[in-house]
CSV table of C-alpha atoms in Angstrom, one decimal:
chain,number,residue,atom,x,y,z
A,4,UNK,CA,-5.5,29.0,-43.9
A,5,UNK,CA,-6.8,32.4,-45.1
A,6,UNK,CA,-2.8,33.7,-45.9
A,7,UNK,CA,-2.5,36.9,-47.0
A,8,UNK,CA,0.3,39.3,-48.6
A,9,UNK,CA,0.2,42.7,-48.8
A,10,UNK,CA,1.9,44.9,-51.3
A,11,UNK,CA,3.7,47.7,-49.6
A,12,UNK,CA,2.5,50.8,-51.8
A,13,UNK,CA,4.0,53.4,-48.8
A,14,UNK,CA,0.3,53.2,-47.8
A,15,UNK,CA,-1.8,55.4,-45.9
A,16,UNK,CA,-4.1,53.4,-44.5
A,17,UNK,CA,-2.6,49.7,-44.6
A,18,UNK,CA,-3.1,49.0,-40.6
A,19,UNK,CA,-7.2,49.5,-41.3
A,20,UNK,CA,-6.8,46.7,-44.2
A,21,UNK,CA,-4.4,44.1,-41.3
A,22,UNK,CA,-7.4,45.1,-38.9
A,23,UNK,CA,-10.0,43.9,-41.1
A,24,UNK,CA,-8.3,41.3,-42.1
A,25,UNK,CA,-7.4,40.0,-39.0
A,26,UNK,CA,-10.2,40.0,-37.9
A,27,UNK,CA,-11.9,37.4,-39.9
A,28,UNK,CA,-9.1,35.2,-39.5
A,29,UNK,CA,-6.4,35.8,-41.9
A,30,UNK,CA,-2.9,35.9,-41.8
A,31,UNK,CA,-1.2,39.1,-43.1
A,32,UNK,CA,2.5,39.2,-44.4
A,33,UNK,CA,3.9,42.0,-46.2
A,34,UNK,CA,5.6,40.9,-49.5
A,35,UNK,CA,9.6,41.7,-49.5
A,36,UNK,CA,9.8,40.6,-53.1
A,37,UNK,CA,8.4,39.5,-56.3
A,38,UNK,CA,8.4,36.0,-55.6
A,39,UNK,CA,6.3,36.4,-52.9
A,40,UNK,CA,3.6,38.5,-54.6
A,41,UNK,CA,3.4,35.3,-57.6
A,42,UNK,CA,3.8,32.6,-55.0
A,43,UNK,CA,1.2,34.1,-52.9
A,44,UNK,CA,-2.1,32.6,-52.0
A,45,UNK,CA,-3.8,36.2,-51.7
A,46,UNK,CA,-2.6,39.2,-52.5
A,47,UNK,CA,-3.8,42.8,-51.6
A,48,UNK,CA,-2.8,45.7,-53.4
A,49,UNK,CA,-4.0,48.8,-51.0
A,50,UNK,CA,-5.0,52.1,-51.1
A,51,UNK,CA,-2.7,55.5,-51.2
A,52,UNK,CA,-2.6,58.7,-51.9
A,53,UNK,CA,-1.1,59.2,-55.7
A,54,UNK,CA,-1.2,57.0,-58.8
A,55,UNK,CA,1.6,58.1,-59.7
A,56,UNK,CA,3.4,57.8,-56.4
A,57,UNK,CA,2.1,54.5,-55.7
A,58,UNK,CA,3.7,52.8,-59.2
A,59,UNK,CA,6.9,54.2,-58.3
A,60,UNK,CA,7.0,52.7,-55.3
A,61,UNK,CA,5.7,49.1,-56.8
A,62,UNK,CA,8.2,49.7,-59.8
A,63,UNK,CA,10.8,50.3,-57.6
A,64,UNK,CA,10.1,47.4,-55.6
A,65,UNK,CA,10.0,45.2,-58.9
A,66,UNK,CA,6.7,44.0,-58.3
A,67,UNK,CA,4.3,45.2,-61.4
A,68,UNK,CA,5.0,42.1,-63.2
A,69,UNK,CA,4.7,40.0,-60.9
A,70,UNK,CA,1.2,41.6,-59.8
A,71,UNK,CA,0.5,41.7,-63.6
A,72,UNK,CA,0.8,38.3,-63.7
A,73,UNK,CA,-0.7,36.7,-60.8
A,74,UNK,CA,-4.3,38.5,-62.3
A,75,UNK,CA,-3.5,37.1,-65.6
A,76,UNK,CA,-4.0,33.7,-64.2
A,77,UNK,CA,-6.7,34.3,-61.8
A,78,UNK,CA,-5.3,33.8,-58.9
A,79,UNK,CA,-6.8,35.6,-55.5
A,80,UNK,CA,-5.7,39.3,-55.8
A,81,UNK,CA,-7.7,42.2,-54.1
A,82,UNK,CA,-6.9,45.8,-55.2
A,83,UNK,CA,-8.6,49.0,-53.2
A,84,UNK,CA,-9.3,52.5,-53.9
A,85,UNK,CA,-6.2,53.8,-55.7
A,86,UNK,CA,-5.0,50.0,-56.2
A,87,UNK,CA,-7.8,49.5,-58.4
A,88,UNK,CA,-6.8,52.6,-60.5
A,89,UNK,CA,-3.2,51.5,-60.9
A,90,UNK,CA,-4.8,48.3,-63.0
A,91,UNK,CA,-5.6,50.8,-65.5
A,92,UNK,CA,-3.0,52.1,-68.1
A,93,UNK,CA,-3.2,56.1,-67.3
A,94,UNK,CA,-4.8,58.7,-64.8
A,95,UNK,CA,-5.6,62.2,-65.0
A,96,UNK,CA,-3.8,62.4,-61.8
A,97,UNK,CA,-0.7,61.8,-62.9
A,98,UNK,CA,-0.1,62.3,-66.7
A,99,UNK,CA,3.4,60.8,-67.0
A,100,UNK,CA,2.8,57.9,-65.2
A,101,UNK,CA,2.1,54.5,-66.7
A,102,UNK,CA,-0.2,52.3,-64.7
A,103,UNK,CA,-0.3,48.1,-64.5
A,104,UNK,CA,-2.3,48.0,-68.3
A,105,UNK,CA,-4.2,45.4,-66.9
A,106,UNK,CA,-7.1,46.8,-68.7
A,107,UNK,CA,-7.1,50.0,-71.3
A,108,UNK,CA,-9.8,52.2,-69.6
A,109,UNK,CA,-8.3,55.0,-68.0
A,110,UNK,CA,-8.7,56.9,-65.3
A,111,UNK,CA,-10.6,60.9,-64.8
A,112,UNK,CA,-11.3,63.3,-62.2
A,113,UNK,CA,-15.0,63.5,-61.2
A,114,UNK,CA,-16.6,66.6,-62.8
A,115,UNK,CA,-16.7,70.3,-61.4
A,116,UNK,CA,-19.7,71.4,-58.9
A,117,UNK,CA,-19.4,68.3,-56.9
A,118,UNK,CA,-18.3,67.5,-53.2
A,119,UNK,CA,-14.5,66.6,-54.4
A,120,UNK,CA,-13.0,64.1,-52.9
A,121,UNK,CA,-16.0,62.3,-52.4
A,122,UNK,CA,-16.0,61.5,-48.9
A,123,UNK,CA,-18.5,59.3,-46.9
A,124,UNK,CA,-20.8,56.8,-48.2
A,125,UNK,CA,-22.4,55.6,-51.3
A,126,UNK,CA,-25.1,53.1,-53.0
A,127,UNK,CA,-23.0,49.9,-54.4
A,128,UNK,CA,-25.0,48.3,-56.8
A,129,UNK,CA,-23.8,45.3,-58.2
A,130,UNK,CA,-24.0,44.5,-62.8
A,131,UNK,CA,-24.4,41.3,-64.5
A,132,UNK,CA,-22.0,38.6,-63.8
A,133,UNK,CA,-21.0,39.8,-60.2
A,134,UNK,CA,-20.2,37.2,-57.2
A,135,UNK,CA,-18.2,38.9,-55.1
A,136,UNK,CA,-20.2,42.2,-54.8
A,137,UNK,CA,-24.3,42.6,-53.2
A,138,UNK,CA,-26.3,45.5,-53.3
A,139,UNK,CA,-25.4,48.0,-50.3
A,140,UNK,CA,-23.2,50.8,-48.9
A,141,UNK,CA,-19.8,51.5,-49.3
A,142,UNK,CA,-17.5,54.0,-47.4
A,143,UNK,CA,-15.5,55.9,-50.2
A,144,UNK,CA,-13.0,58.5,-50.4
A,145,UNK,CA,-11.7,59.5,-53.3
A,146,UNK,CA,-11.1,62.5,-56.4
A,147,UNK,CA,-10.6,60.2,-59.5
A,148,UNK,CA,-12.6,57.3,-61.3
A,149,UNK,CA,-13.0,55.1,-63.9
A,150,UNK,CA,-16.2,55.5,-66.0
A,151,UNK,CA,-16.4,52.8,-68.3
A,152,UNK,CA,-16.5,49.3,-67.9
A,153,UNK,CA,-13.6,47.4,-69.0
A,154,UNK,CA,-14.2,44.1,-71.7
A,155,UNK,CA,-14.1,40.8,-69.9
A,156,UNK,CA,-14.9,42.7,-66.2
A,157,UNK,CA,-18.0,42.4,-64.4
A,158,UNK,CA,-18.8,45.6,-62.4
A,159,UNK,CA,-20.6,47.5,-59.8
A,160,UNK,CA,-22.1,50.9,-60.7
A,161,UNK,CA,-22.1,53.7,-57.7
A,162,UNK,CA,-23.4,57.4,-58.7
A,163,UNK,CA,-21.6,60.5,-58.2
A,164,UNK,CA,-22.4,62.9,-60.6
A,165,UNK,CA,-22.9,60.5,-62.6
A,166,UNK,CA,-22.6,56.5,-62.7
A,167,UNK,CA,-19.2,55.5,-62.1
A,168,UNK,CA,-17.8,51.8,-62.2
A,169,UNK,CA,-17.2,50.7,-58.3
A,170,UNK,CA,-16.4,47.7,-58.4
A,171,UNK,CA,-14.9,45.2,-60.8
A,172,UNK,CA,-14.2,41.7,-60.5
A,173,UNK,CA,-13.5,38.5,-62.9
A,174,UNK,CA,-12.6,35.4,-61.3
A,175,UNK,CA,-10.8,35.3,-57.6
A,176,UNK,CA,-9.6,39.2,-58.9
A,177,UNK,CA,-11.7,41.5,-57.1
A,178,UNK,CA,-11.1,45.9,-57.0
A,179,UNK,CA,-13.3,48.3,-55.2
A,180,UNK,CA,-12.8,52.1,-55.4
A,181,UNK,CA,-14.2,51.9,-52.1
A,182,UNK,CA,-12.9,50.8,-48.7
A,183,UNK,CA,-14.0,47.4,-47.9
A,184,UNK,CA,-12.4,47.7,-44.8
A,185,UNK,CA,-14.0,50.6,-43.4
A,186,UNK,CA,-17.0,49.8,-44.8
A,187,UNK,CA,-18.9,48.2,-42.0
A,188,UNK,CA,-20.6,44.8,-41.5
A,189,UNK,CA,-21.1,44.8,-45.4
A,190,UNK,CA,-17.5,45.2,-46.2
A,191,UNK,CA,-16.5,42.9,-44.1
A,192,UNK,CA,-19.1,40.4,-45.6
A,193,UNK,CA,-17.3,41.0,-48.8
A,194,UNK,CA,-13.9,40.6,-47.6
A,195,UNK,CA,-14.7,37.5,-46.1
A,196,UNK,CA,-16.1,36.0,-49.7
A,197,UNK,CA,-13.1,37.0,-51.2
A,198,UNK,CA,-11.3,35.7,-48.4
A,199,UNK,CA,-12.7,32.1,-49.3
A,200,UNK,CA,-11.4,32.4,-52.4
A,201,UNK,CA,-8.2,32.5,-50.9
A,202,UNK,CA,-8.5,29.2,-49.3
A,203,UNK,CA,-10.0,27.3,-51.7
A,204,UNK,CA,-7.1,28.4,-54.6
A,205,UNK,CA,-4.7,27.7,-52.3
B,2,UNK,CA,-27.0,61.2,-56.3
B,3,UNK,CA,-27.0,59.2,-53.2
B,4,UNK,CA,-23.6,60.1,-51.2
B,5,UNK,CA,-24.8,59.9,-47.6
B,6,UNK,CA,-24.7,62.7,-45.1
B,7,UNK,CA,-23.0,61.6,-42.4
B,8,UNK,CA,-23.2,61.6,-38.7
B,9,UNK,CA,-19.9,61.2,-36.8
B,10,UNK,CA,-19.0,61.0,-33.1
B,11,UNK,CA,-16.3,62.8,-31.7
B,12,UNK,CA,-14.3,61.2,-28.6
B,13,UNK,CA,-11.8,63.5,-26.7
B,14,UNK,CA,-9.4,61.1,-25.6
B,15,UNK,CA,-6.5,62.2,-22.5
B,16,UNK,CA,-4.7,59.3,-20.9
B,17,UNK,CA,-6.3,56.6,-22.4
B,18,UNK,CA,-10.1,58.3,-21.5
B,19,UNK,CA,-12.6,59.6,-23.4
B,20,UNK,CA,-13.2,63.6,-22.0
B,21,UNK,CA,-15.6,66.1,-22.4
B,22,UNK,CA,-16.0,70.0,-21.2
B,23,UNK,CA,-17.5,73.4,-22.5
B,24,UNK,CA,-15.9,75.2,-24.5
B,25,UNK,CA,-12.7,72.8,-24.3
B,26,UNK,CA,-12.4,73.4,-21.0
B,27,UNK,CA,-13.6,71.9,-17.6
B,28,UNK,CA,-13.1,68.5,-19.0
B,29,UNK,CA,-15.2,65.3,-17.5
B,30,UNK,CA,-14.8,61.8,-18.1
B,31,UNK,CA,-16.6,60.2,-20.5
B,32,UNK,CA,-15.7,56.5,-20.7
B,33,UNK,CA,-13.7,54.4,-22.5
B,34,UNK,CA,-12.6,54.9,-26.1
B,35,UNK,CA,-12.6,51.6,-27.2
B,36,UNK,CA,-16.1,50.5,-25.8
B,37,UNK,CA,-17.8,54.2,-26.7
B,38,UNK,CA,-16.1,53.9,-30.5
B,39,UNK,CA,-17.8,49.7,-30.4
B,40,UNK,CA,-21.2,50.8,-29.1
B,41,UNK,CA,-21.3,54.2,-31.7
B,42,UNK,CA,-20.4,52.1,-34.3
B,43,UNK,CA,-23.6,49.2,-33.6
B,44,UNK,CA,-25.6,52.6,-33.5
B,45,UNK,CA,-24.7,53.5,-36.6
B,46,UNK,CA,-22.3,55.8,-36.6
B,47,UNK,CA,-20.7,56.6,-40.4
B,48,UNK,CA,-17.3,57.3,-39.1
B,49,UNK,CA,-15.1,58.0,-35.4
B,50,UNK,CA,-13.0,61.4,-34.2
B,51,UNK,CA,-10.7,61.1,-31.6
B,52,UNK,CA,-8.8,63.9,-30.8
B,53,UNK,CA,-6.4,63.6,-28.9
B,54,UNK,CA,-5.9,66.9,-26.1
B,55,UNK,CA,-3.5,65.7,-23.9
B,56,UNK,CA,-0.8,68.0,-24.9
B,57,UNK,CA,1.9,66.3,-23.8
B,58,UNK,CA,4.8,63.9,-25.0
B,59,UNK,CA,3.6,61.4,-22.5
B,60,UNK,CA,0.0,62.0,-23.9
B,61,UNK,CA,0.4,61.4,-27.2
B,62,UNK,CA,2.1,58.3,-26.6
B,63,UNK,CA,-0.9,57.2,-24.7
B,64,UNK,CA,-3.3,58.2,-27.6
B,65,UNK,CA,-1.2,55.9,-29.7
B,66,UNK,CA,-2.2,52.9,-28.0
B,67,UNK,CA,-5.5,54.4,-28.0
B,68,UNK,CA,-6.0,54.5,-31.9
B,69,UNK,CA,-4.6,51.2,-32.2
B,70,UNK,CA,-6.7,49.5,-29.7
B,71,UNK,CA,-9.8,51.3,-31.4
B,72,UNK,CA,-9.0,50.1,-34.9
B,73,UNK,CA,-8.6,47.0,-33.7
B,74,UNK,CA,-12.2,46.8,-33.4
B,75,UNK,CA,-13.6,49.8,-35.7
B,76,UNK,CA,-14.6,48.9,-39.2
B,77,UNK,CA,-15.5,52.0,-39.9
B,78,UNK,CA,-13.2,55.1,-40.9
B,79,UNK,CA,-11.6,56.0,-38.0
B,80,UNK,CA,-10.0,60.0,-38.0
B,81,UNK,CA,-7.3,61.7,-35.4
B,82,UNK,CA,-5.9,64.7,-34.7
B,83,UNK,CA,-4.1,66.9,-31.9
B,84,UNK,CA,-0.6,67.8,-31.4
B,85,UNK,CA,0.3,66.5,-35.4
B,86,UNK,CA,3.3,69.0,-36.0
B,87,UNK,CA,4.9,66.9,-39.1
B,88,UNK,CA,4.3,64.4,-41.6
B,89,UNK,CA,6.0,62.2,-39.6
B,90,UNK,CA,3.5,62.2,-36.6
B,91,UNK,CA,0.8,61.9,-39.4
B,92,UNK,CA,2.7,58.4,-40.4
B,93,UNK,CA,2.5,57.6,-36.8
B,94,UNK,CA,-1.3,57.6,-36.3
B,95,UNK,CA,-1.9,56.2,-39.8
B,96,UNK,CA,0.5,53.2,-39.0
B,97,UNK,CA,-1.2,53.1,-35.1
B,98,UNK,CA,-4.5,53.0,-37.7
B,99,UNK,CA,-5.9,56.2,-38.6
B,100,UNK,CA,-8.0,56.6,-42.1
B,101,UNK,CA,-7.4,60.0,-42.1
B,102,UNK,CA,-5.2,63.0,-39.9
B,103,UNK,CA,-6.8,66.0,-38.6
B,104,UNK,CA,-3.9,69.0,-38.3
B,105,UNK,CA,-4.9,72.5,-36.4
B,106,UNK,CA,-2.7,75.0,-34.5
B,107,UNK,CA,1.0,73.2,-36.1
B,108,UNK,CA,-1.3,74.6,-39.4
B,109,UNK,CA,-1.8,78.0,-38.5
B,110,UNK,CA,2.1,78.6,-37.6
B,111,UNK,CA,3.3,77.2,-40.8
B,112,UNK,CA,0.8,76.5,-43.5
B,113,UNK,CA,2.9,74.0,-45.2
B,114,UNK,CA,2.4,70.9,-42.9
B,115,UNK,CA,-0.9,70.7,-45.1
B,116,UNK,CA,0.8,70.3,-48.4
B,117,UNK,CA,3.4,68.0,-47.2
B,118,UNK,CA,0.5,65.7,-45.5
B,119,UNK,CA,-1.3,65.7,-48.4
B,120,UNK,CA,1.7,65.1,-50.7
B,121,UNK,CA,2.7,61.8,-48.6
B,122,UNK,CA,-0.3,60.4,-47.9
B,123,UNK,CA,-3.0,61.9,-50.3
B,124,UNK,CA,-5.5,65.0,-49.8
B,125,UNK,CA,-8.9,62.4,-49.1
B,126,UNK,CA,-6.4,61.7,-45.8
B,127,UNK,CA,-5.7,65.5,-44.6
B,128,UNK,CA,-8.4,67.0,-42.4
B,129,UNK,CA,-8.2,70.2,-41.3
B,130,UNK,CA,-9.4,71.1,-37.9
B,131,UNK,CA,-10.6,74.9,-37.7
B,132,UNK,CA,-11.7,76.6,-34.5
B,133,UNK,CA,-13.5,79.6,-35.2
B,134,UNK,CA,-14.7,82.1,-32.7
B,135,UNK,CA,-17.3,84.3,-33.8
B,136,UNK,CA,-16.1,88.2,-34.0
B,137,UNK,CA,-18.4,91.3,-35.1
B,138,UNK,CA,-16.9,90.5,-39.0
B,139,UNK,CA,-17.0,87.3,-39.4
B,140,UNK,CA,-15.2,84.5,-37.6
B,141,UNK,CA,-11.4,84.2,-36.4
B,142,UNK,CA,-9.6,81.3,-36.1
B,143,UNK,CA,-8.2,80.3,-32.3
B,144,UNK,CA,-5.9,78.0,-31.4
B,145,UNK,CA,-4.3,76.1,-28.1
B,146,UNK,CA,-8.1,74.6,-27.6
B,147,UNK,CA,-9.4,78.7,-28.0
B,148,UNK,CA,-6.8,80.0,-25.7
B,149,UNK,CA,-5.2,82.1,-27.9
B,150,UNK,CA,-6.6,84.4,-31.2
B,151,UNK,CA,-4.7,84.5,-34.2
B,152,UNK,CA,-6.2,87.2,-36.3
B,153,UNK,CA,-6.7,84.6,-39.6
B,154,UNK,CA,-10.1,85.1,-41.3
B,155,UNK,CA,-11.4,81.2,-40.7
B,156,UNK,CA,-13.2,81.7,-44.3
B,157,UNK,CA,-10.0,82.7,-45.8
B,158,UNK,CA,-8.1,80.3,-43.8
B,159,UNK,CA,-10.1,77.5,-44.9
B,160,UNK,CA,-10.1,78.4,-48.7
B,161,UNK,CA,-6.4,78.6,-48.8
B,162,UNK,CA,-6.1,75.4,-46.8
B,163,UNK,CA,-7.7,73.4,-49.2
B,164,UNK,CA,-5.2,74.6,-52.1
B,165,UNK,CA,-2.2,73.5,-50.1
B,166,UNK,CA,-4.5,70.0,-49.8
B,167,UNK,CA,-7.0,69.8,-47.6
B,168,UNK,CA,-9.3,67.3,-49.0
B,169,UNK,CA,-11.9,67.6,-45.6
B,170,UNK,CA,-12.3,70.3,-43.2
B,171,UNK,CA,-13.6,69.6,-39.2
B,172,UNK,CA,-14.9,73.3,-38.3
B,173,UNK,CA,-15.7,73.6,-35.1
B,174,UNK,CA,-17.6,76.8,-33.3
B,175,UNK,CA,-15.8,77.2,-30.4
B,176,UNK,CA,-18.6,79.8,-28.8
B,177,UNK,CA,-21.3,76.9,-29.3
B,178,UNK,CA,-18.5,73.5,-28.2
B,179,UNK,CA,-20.8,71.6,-25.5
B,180,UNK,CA,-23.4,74.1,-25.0
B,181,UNK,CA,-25.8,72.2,-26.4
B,182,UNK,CA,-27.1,76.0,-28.4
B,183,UNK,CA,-27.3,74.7,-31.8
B,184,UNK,CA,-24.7,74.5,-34.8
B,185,UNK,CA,-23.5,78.0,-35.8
B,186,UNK,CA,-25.0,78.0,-39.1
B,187,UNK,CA,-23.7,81.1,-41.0
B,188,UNK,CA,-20.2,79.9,-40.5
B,189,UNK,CA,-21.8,76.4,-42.1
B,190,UNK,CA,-22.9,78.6,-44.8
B,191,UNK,CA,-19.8,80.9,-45.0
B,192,UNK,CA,-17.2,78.0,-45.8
B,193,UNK,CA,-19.1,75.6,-47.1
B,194,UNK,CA,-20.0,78.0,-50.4
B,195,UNK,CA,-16.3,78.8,-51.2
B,196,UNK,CA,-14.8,75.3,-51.0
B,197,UNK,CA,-15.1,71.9,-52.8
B,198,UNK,CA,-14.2,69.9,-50.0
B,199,UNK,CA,-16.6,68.2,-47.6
B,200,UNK,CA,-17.2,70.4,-44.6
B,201,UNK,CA,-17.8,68.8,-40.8
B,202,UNK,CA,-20.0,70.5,-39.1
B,203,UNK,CA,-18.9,70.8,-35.0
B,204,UNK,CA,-19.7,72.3,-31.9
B,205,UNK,CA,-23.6,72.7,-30.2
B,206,UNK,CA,-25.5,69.3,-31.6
B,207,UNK,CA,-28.1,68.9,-29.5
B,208,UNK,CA,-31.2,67.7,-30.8
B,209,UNK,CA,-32.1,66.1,-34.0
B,210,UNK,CA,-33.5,69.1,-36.4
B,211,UNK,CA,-30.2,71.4,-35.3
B,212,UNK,CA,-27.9,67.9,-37.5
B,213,UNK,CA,-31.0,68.4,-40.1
B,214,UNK,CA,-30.2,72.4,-40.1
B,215,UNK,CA,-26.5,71.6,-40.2
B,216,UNK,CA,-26.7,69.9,-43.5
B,217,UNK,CA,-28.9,72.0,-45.0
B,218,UNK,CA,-26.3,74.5,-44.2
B,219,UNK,CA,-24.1,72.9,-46.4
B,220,UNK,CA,-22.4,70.6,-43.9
B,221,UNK,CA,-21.6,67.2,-45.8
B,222,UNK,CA,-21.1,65.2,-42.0
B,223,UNK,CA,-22.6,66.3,-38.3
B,224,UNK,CA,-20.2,65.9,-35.5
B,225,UNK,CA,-21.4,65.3,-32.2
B,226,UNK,CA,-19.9,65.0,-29.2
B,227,UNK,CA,-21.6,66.0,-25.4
B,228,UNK,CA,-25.2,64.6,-26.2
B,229,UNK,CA,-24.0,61.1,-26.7
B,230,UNK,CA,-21.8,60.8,-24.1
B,231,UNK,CA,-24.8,61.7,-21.9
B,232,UNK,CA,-26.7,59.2,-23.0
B,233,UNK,CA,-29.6,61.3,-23.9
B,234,UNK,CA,-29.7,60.3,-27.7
B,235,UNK,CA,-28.1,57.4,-29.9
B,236,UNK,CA,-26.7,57.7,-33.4
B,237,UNK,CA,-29.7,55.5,-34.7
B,238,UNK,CA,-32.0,58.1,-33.5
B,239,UNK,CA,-30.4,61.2,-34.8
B,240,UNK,CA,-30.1,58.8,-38.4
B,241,UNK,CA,-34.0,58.3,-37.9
B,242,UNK,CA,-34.8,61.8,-37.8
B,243,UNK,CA,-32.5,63.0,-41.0
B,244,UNK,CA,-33.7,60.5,-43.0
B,245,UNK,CA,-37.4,61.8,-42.0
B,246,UNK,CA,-36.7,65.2,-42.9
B,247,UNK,CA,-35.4,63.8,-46.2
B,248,UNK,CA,-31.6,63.1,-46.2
B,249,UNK,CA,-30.1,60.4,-47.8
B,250,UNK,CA,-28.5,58.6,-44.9
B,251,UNK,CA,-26.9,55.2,-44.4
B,252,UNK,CA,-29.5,52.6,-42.8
């Protein structure tokens, strides 16, 4: 069974995550508390419009621990766009807010005389040590990055301006600045490998 | 640098059909949204528009169904507008399954909506739709499907749009809208060179090197509409002949 909870970050764009999902055969729950996000077998942690907006919303659901945790002890957790950003501990976004500190690298705004946000689609390549990733394009949309690799992490590279990280994964624990689930047949080939991760943990 | 430029069909949906006319008017049916979104998508198409111009309650019920029953099958982004008015009907088409909200005339009358969109649901998901009519300055920006003039500067309109939070703006000329005479590329030109944001480029596609013009314009994405509907070109093609003259485009 390919079971599947998804944080409710007061999302923009959740029912394109449920589509995708659904459609390679997993079933999606929302999680109602922190129990669910630590006993679940795979949890998604989606994209929205404002760091800062989206850890008040996890905080106030009293589920940052728990998400904390669960990636702690490798178990299946996929984080998109600005769900990758809140693993950091601080954005230029949102100054006073305080992200998951799942890793120290922050995150910055992509530099001036550039198409900002960037919007459309973009070269994925993947670094060492990457399984769930492959070579290929991603649909992205998005203002803020993180540029540096954090310790322990493999990642992908993408270039806007600049090489930027675009993916990261370590174990089942994968996060894409990108949209997975609007990016095509090759998003949905990733999904699906992370998916199997899913059922073989659980 | 290797951010695509992107090529995007454009479905005009009423009662549950896709529609198309000349200069938004004498509309004709089109086809299905659901199978003409499945087959652009297999031809390659970066991302959907529908817009929905019904114009009425029952309408935009109908085009609710309509997103949900395209996303159901689209894995690609998938944008809507028509008739949004509040944040609220923004919520509805992003829960039905919209990536991103196009707003227009609600806009014009009270500026605002854009800030508040972008506020909820974050500036990369807050499109705004311009309609610009070419005057002897410049271009002005017309509402109620070009019906009615407004007397806004679409240059200034579209700069001041994207400080309330626009993070993408559709800009369609409504002189060229299914006439098949070309992008107008000044107005490309004209907005693309004052704002950050990615500009759409809508309104005349009809063969390959006016999409290649469009971009070198400054457009970021091509819209088209009319000549795929007719079946005269597919998405693949129009990819094929932007990456010959040099694009970067998505294979």
């Amino acid at each position: 069974m390919r079971l599947v909870t998804i944080v409710p970050t007061g999302t923009a764009n959740t029912a394109s995550v449920v589509a995708a999902l659904t459609r390679l055969g997993a079933l999606v729950e929302e999680a109602a508390s922190a129990g669910d996000v630590e006993t679940a077998q795979g949890v998604v942690l989606p994209g929205v419009g404002a760091f800062g907006s989206a850890m008040d919303r996890i905080e106030s659901l009293g589920l940052g621990a728990a998400i904390r945790e669960r990636i702690e002890v490798n178990r299946p957790t996929l984080a998109v766009c600005v769900g990758m950003q809140l693993l950091s501990r601080h954005s230029e976004e949102s100054p006073g807010a305080t992200g998951l500190k799942v890793f120290e690298e922050t995150v910055g705004r992509f530099g001036d005389g550039l198409t900002v946000p960037q919007m459309g689609w973009n070269r994925v390549e993947p670094g060492p040590g990457s399984r769930f990733v492959e070579s290929g394009w991603a649909y992205f949309a998005n203002s803020y990055r993180i540029d540096r690799l954090p310790d322990g992490w493999a990642g992908s590279n993408t270039d806007h301006g600049g090489k930027f990280v675009s993916a990261l994964e370590k174990g089942d624990v994968l996060a894409c600045q990108f949209h997975p689930e609007l990016s095509g047949e090759w998003g949905a080939r990733l999904l699906d490998r992370w998916l199997q991760r899913v059922e073989t943990a659980a | 640098m290797t951010l695509a430029s992107r090529v995007i069909p454009c479905l005009d949906i009423k009662d549950g059909r896709v529609v198309k006319g000349v200069k938004f008017q004498g509309l004709r049916d089109a086809g299905d949204p659901v199978a003409c979104a499945g087959l652009y998508e297999r031809q390659g198409a970066d991302e959907i528009v529908l817009l929905d111009v019904s114009a009425t309650p029952e309408g935009r019920d109908h085009a609710l169904d309509t997103v949900e029953a395209v996303r159901s099958v689209l894995s690609i982004p998938l944008a809507v507008g028509g008739g949004v008015k509040s944040p609220d009907d923004a919520g509805r088409l992003l829960e039905a399954g919209a990536d991103k909200v196009g707003v227009n005339t609600a806009a014009v009358s009270r500026p605002g909506l854009i800030g508040e969109i972008a506020e909820r649901f974050g500036t990369q998901c807050t499109v705004l739709a311009v309609d610009a009519a070419a005057g002897e300055a410049g271009w002005e920006v017309v509402v109620e499907s070009g019906r009615k003039r407004t007397g806004l500067d679409v240059v200034e309109w579209c700069r001041k749009a994207v400080t309330i939070g626009a993070g993408e703006i559709l800009l369609t000329s409504w002189d060229r809208d299914g006439t098949r005479s070309g992008y107008d590329l000044d107005l490309i030109t004209s907005v693309s060179s004052v704002v950050t944001v990615p500009v759409i480029a809508s309104g005349g596609a009809d063969r390959p090197g006016h999409l290649v013009a469009a971009i070198e314009a400054g457009a970021s994405a091509a819209l088209i509409a009319s000549i795929l509907h007719d079946g005269d070109t597919t998405v693949g093609e129009l990819k094929a002949a932007l990456r010959e003259a040099g694009m970067v485009v998505r294979p």
